[in-house]
Every structure is written in structure tokens, then in C-alpha cells.
GROMACS .gro file of C-alpha atoms in nm:
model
  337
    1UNK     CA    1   7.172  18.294  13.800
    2UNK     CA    2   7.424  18.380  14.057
    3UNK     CA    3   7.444  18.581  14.386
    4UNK     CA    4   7.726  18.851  14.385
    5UNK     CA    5   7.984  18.671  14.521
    6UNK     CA    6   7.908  18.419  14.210
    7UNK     CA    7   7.754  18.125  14.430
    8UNK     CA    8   7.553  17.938  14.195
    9UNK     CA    9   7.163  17.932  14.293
   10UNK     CA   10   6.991  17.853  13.954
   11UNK     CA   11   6.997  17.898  13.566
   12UNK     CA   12   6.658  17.837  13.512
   13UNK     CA   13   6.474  18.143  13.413
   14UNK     CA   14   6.122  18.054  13.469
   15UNK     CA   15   5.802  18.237  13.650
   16UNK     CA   16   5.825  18.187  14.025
   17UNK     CA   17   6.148  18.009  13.998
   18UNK     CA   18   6.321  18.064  14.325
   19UNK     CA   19   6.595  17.917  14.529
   20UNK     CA   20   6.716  17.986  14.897
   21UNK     CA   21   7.080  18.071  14.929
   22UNK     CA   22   7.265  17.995  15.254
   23UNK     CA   23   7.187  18.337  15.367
   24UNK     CA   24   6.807  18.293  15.355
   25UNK     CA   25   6.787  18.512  15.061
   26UNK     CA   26   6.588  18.469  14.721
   27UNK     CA   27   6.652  18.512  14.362
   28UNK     CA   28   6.357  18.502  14.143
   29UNK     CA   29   6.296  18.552  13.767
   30UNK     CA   30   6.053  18.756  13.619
   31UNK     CA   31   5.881  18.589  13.323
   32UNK     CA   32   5.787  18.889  13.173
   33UNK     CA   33   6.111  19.064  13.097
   34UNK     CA   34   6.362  18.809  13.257
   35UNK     CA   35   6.480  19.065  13.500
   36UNK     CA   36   6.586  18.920  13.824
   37UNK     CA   37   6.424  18.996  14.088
   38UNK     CA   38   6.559  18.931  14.519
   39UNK     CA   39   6.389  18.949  14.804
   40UNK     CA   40   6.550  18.911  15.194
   41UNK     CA   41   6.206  18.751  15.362
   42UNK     CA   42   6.057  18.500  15.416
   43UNK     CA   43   5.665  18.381  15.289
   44UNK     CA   44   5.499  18.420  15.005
   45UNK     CA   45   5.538  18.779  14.863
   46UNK     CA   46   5.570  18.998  14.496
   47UNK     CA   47   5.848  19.120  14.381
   48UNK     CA   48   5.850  19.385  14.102
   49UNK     CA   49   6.115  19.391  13.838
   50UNK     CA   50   6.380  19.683  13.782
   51UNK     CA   51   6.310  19.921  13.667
   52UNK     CA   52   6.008  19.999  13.819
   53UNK     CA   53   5.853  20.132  13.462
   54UNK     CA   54   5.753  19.777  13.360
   55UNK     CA   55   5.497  19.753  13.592
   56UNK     CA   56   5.552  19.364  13.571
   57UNK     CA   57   5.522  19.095  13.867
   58UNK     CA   58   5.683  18.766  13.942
   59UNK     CA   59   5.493  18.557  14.201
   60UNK     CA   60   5.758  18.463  14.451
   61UNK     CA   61   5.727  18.056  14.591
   62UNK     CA   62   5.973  18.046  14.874
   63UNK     CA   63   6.133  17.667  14.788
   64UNK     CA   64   6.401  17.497  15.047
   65UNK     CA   65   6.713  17.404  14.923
   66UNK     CA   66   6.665  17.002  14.850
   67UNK     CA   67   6.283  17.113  14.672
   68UNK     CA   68   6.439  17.390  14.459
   69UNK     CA   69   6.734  17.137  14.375
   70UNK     CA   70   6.502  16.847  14.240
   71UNK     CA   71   6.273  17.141  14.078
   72UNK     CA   72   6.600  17.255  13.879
   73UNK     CA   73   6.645  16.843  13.795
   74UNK     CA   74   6.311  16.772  13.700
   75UNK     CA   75   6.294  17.140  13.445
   76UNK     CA   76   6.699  16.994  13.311
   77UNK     CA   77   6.511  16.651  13.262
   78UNK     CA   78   6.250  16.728  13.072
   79UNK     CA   79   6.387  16.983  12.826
   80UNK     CA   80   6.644  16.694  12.747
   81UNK     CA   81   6.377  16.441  12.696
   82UNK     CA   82   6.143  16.690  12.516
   83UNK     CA   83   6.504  16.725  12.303
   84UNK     CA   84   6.515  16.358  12.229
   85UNK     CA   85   6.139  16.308  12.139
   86UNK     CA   86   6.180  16.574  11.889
   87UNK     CA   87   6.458  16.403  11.745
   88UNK     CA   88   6.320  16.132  11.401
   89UNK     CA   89   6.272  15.816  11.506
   90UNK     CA   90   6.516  15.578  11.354
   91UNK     CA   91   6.382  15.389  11.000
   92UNK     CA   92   6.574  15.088  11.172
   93UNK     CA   93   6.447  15.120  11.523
   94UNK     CA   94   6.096  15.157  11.375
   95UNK     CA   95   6.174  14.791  11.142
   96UNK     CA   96   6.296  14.651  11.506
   97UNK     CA   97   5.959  14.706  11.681
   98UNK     CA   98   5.746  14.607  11.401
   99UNK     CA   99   5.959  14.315  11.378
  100UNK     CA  100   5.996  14.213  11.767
  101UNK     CA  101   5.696  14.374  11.907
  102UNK     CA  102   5.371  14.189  11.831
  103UNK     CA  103   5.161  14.483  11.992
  104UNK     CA  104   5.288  14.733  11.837
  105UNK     CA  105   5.097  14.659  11.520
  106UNK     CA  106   4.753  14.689  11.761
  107UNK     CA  107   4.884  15.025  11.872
  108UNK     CA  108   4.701  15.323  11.625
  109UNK     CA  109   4.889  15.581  11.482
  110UNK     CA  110   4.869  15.821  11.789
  111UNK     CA  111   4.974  15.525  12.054
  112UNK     CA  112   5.244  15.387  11.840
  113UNK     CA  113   5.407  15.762  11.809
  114UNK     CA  114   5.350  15.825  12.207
  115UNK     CA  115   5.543  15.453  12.258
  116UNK     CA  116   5.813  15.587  12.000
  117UNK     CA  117   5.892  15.910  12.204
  118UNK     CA  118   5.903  15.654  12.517
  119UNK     CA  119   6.186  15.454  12.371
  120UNK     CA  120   6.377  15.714  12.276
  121UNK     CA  121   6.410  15.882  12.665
  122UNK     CA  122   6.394  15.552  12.807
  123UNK     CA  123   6.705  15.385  12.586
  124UNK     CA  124   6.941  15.723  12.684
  125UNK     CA  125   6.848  15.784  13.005
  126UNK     CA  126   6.921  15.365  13.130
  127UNK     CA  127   7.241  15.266  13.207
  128UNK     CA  128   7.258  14.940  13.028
  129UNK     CA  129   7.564  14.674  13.047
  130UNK     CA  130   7.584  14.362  12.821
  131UNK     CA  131   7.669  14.067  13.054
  132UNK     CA  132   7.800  13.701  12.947
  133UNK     CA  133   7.977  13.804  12.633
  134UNK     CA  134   7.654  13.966  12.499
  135UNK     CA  135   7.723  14.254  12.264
  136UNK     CA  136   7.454  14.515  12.342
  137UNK     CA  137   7.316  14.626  11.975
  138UNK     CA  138   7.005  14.831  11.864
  139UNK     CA  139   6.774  14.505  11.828
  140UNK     CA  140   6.831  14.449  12.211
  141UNK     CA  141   6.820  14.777  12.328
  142UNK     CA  142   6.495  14.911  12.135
  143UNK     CA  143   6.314  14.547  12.172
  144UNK     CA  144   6.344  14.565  12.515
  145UNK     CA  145   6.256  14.932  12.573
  146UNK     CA  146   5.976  14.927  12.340
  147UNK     CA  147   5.789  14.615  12.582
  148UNK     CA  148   5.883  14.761  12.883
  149UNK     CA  149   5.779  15.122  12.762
  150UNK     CA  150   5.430  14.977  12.652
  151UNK     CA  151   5.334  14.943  13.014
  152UNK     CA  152   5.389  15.310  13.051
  153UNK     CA  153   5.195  15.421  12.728
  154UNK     CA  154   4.877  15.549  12.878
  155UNK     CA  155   4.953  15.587  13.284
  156UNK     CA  156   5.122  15.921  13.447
  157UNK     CA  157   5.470  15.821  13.506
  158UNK     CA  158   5.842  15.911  13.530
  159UNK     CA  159   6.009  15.700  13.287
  160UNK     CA  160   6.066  15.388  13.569
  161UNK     CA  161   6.278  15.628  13.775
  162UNK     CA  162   6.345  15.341  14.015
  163UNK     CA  163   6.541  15.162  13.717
  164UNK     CA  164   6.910  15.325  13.689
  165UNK     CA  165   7.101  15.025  13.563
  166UNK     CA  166   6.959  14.706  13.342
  167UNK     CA  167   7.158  14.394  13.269
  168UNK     CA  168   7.119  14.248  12.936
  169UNK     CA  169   7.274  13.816  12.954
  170UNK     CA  170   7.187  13.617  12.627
  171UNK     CA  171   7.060  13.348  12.783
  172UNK     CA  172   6.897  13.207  13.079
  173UNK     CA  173   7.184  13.305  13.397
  174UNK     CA  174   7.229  13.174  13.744
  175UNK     CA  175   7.273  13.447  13.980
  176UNK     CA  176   7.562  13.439  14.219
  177UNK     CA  177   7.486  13.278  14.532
  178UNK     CA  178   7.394  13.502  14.795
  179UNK     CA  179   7.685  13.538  15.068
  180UNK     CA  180   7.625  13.571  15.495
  181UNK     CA  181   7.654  13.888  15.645
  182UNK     CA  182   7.916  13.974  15.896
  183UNK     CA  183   7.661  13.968  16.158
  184UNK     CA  184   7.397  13.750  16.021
  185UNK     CA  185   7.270  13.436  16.165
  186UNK     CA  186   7.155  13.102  16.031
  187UNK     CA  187   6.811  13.024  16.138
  188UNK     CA  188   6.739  12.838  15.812
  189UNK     CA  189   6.922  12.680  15.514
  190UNK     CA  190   7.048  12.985  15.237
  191UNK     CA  191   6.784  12.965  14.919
  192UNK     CA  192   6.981  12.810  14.649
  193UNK     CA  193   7.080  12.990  14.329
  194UNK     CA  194   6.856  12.872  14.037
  195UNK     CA  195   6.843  12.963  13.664
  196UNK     CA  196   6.591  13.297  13.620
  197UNK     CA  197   6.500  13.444  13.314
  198UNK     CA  198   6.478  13.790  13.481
  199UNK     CA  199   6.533  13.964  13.847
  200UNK     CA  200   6.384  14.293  13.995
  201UNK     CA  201   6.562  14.436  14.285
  202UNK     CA  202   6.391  14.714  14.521
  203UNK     CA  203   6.769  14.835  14.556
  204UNK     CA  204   6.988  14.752  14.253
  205UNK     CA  205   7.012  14.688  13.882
  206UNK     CA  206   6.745  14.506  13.701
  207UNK     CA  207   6.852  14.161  13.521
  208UNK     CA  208   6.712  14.050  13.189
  209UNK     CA  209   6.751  13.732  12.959
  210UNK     CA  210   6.777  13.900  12.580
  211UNK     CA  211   6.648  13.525  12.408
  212UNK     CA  212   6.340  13.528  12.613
  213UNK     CA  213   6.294  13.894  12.603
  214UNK     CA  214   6.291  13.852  12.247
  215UNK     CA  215   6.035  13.513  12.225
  216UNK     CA  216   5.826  13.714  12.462
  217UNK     CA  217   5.809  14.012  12.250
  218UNK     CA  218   5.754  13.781  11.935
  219UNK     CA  219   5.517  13.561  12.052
  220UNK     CA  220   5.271  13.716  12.288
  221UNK     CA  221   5.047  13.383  12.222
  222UNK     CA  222   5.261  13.200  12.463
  223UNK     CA  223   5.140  13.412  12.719
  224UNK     CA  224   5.501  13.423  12.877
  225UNK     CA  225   5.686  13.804  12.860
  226UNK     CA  226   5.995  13.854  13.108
  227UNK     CA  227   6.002  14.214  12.999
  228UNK     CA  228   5.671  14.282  13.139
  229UNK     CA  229   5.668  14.054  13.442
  230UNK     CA  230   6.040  14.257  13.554
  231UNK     CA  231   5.874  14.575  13.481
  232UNK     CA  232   5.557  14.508  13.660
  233UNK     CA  233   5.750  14.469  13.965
  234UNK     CA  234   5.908  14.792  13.906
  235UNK     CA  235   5.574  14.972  13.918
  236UNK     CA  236   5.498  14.758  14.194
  237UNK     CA  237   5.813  14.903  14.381
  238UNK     CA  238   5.714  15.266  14.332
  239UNK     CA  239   5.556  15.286  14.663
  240UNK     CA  240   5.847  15.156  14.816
  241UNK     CA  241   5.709  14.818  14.892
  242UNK     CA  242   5.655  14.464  14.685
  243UNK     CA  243   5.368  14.372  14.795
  244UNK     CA  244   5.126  14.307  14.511
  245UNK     CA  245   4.974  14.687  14.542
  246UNK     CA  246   5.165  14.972  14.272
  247UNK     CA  247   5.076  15.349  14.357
  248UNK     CA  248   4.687  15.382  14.295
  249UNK     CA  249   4.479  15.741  14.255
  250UNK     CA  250   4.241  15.734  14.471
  251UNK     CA  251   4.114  15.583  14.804
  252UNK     CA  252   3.830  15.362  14.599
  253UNK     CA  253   4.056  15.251  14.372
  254UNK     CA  254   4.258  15.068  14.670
  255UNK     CA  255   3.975  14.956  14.740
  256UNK     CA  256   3.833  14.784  14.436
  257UNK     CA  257   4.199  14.693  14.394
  258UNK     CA  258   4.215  14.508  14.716
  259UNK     CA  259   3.893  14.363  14.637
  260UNK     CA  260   3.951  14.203  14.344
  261UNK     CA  261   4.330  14.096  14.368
  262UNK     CA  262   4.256  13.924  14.698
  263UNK     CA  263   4.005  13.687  14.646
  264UNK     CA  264   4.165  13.610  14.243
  265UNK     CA  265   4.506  13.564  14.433
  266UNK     CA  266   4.353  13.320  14.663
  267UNK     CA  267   4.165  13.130  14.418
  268UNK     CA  268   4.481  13.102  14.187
  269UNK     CA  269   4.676  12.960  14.550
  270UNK     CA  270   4.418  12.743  14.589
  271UNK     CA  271   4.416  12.597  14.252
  272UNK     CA  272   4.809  12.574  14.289
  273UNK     CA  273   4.754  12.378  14.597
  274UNK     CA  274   4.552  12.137  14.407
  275UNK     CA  275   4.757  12.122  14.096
  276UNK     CA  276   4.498  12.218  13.919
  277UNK     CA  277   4.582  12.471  13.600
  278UNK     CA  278   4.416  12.758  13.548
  279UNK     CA  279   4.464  13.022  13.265
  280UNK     CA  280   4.740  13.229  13.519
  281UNK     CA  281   5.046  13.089  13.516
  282UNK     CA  282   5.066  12.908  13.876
  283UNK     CA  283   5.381  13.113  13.984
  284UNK     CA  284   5.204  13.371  14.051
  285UNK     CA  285   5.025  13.203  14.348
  286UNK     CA  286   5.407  13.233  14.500
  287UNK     CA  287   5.340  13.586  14.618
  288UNK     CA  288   5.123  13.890  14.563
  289UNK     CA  289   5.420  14.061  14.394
  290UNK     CA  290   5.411  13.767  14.175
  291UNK     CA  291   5.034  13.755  14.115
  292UNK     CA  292   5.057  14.136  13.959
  293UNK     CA  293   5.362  14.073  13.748
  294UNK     CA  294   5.215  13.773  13.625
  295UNK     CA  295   4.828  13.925  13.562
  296UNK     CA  296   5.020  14.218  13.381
  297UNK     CA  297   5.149  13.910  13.155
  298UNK     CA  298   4.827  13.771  13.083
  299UNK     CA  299   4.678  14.095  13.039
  300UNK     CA  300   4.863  14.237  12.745
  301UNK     CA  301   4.944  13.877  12.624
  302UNK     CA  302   4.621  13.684  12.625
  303UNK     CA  303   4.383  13.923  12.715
  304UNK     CA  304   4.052  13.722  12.562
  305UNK     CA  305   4.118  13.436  12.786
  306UNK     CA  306   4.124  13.728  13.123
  307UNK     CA  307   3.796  13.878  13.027
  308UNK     CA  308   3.615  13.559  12.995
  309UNK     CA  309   3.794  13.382  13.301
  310UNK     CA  310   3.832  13.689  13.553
  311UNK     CA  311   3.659  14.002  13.422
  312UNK     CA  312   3.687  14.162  13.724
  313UNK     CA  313   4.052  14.140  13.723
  314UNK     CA  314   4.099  14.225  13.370
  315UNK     CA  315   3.868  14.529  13.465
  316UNK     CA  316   4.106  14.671  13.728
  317UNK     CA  317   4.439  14.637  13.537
  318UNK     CA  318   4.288  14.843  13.283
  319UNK     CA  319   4.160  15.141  13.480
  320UNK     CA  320   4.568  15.091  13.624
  321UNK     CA  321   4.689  15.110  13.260
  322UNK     CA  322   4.467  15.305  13.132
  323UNK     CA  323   4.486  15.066  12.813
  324UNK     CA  324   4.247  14.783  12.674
  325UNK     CA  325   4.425  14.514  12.468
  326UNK     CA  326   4.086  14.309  12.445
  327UNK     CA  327   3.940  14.588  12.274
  328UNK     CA  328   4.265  14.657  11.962
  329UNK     CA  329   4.218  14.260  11.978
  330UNK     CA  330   3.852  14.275  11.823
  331UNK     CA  331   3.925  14.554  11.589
  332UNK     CA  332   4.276  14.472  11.485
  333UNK     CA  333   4.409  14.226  11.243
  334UNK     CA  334   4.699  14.120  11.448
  335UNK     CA  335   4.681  13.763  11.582
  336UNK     CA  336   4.637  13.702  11.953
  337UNK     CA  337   4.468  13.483  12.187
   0.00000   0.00000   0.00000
């Protein structure tokens, strides 16, 4: 839709679909008979269509600029991605996840097509860049969308809108050694670049390893998956802080969350402290960032061993993901521990 002097203010022609212009006027759409409709005040009002003879109403939601903007992005967003899902799901993508996905097989038929649709929008709407010679193919893209995707299966979510950009190396990398700011200070010594297998940034392009996304992805016995740990610090991010905590619904769910995380953090820390192994991997005693990325691990990869060691933590990570890989353990015939 345009104003008369052909300033662009929206092409979206749905019910109660307004923007402002600079003038502080605003151009609805009726829903009824797409007629547009303009009104010159302010508030909540009605606006009848033209002509009058229709005797239909569009409800009128006054939006500001910057919330009628991301309204118009979010409507363009999901008609693409509704586009894509609709699309067939590649015979060769679908051979790629059976093949490199041990969980998909434990998915049924309605959860494997929901994590289909999910690679599909996730895959084209990631920048992705092959780094250290690798060759970005299919395999790599749809293995690694199809683990990180699985996380998502069940929760309310945007598609990991904090991840623009993901960097795909083939094998384990050292990441450039961070360099002094103009006006930093030295109050201790620089931590020294060491070999990762995968980086999450709050700010900045996520870094995976494609060899151990792919063991990870293969062999969820090991207990060991890059693809979820990175991701699980993604959702940890949401809130704008790692810190051990992702966006929760409620006010008891904190709660229960704080609860339980706490006191299985500090007993992992403790046992850390007193090299003594437990069934979480003892990184995770680094940091409460760490504990969740590493719990998510354990969770979808060894699930059995979380509900008989901490079934109180296994109980809160699935009311988070709203999934229960215990439970497709006991009746499913894929192996896992």
C-alpha cells in the first residue's frame, strides 16, 4: 500500500494491519473486501470501508513505526518459511538424516515430519561459510541442521534467530588469538588459544567442527554432541545473558529451574574438585553456561543414565524441551544408553 505521494507504508493486506506514516496518519486494510481504509487520529478506533454499502469493519491497532516494521518482517518471514515447508523434502536429505542422525529413527512419524519442515527454514535462512578448505555439501549442511533443529522440535521458538552466520572447519581449529584493545589494560596474562571443537558467541558467528558434528550425530552412545552443546548456548543466549538460565514460562518454572540446576551444578563442581567422575562430563562444572550445554548433551544422548543418576534434572530439561528421549528409548528399537 502506498500514501498518495507513493511513500511506501505496507503491502501486507491483512485485518488490522496498520502503519504510521511520518504525518501521523494510518492506512489500514479491510479484510473483508480489501478496501483500504485511513484514518488521521490517534487511539484505537473503526474505520468503515468505501463505499459505505458494505457495511464492513476493520479494527484499527495504531502500531509505531519500528513495531509495524518488524510486524511486516515477521508476516514476509513466515509466508517464506510456510513456502519452504511446503516444498518435498529431498529423498537424499531424508537418506542423510537417517544415516547421520541416530534420533531421528526414535522420532514417530509426526515428530520426524515437524523436524523435516525445521531443516528446511533453518538450512536457507543461515548464512553458512565452509572454512579450512572445507567444501560445504548437503551431508554437512542437513546433518548439522537436523541436530541442532532437534532441540527446537517441541519448544515455541524462532528458528535460533540469534544465529545469522555458522562456520563449518573439517576438523578440530584453533581460534585466532584474541588481540588488546586500543584502550585495554593488562591486569592478567591473555587466555591462550586452544583447539575447540565448537564456539558460541553472544555477538558473532557460531563455529562448528563438521568430523565431530558428524561422530556426535552418529554415535549418540558416546554421550559427546558439539551440535547440541553450541546450540544449547544459543538458547541460553536468548535472554541476552550466558548464565546457565534460557528464557523460561513462568515465574515457578525459574524457580524449580533454579532449584534444581543449583545444587546438581554444585555437586558436579564438587566432584570435579575431587577428580572424581560422575556420569556429566566434568566440563561442565567450568560454568553454569557450561553445565546446561553439557546436561542438554546427556539428555538427548544418554538419557537412561540422567533419570537414574539426577531425575530431578532430567525432569526439568524436559518440561524446557517439551520432549522425553527416555521414554522413545523404552519403546523404540534404536540403540542408546
Amino acid at each position: 500500500m502506498t500514501d498518495p505521494k507513493g511513500e511506501f507504508i505496507s503491502s501486507l493486506r491483512d485485518p488490522g494491519f496498520v502503519v504510521a506514516d511520518a504525518r501521523m496518519e494510518y492506512y489500514g486494510c479491510c479484510g473483508a473486501c480489501n478496501t483500504s481504509v485511513k484514518e488521521a487520529i490517534g487511539g484505537r478506533q473503526e474505520a468503515h470501508c468505501s463505499p459505505k454499502s458494505h457495511h464492513q469493519y476493520a479494527k484499527i491497532k495504531l502500531l509505531g513505526r519500528e513495531e509495524a516494521r518488524n510486524l511486516m518482517f515477521d508476516w514476509l518471514s513466515n509466508r517464506r518459511r510456510k513456502k519452504l515447508t511446503e516444498s518435498p523434502f529431498s529423498p537424499v536429505w531424508e537418506d542423510i538424516v537417517r544415516r547421520n542422525v541416530a534420533h531421528y529413527c526414535m522420532l514417530d512419524t509426526v515428530e520426524q515430519a515437524r523436524l523435516r519442515a525445521l531443516i528446511q527454514v533453518f538450512i536457507a535462512e543461515k548464512d553458512w561459510e565452509g572454512c579450512g578448505g572445507l567444501e560445504l555439501t548437503d551431508e554437512i549442511l542437513v546433518t548439522i541442521s537436523a541436530q541442532a533443529c532437534l532441540l527446537l522440535l517441541c519448544t515455541p521458538h524462532n528458528y535460533y534467530r540469534n544465529v545469522q552466520t555458522i562456520l563449518v572447519y573439517p576438523s578440530t581449529v584453533v581460534p585466532p588469538q584474541r588481540r588488546l584493545g586500543h584502550f585495554e589494560t593488562v591486569l592478567a596474562p591473555l587466555e591462550i588459544a586452544h583447539p575447540i571443537l565448537g564456539q558460541a558467541f553472544q555477538q558473532g558467528p557460531l563455529i562448528l567442527v563438521w568430523d565431530a558434528a558428524l561422530r556426535g550425530g552418529r554415535h549418540p552412545e558416546l554421550g559427546h554432541n558439539v551440535i547440541y552443546h553450541e546450540f544449547a548456548h544459543k538458547l541460553d543466549m536468548l535472554d541476552g545473558a550466558a548464565d546457565g538460565t534460557p528464557p523460561l514460562r513462568n515465574r515457578d518454572e525459574y524457580r524449580d529451574w533454579v532449584i534444581i540446576c543449583s545444587r546438581e551444578y554444585l555437586r558436579l563442581k564438587n566432584a570435579a574438585e575431587r577428580g572424581k567422575k560422575t556420569f556429566l562430563d566434568a566440563y561442565g562444572a567450568t560454568s553454569e553456561a557450561e553445565f546446561f550445554a553439557v546436561a542438554t548433551e546427556q539428555f538427548f544422548d544418554q538419557p537412561i543414565r540422567m533419570t537414574e543418576h539426577a531425575p530431578d534434572l532430567y525432569r526439568v530439561l524436559k518440561e524446557y524441551y517439551r520432549q522425553d528421549p527416555a521414554e522413545r528409548v523404552h519403546h523404540n528399537t534404536c540403540t542408546m544408553s
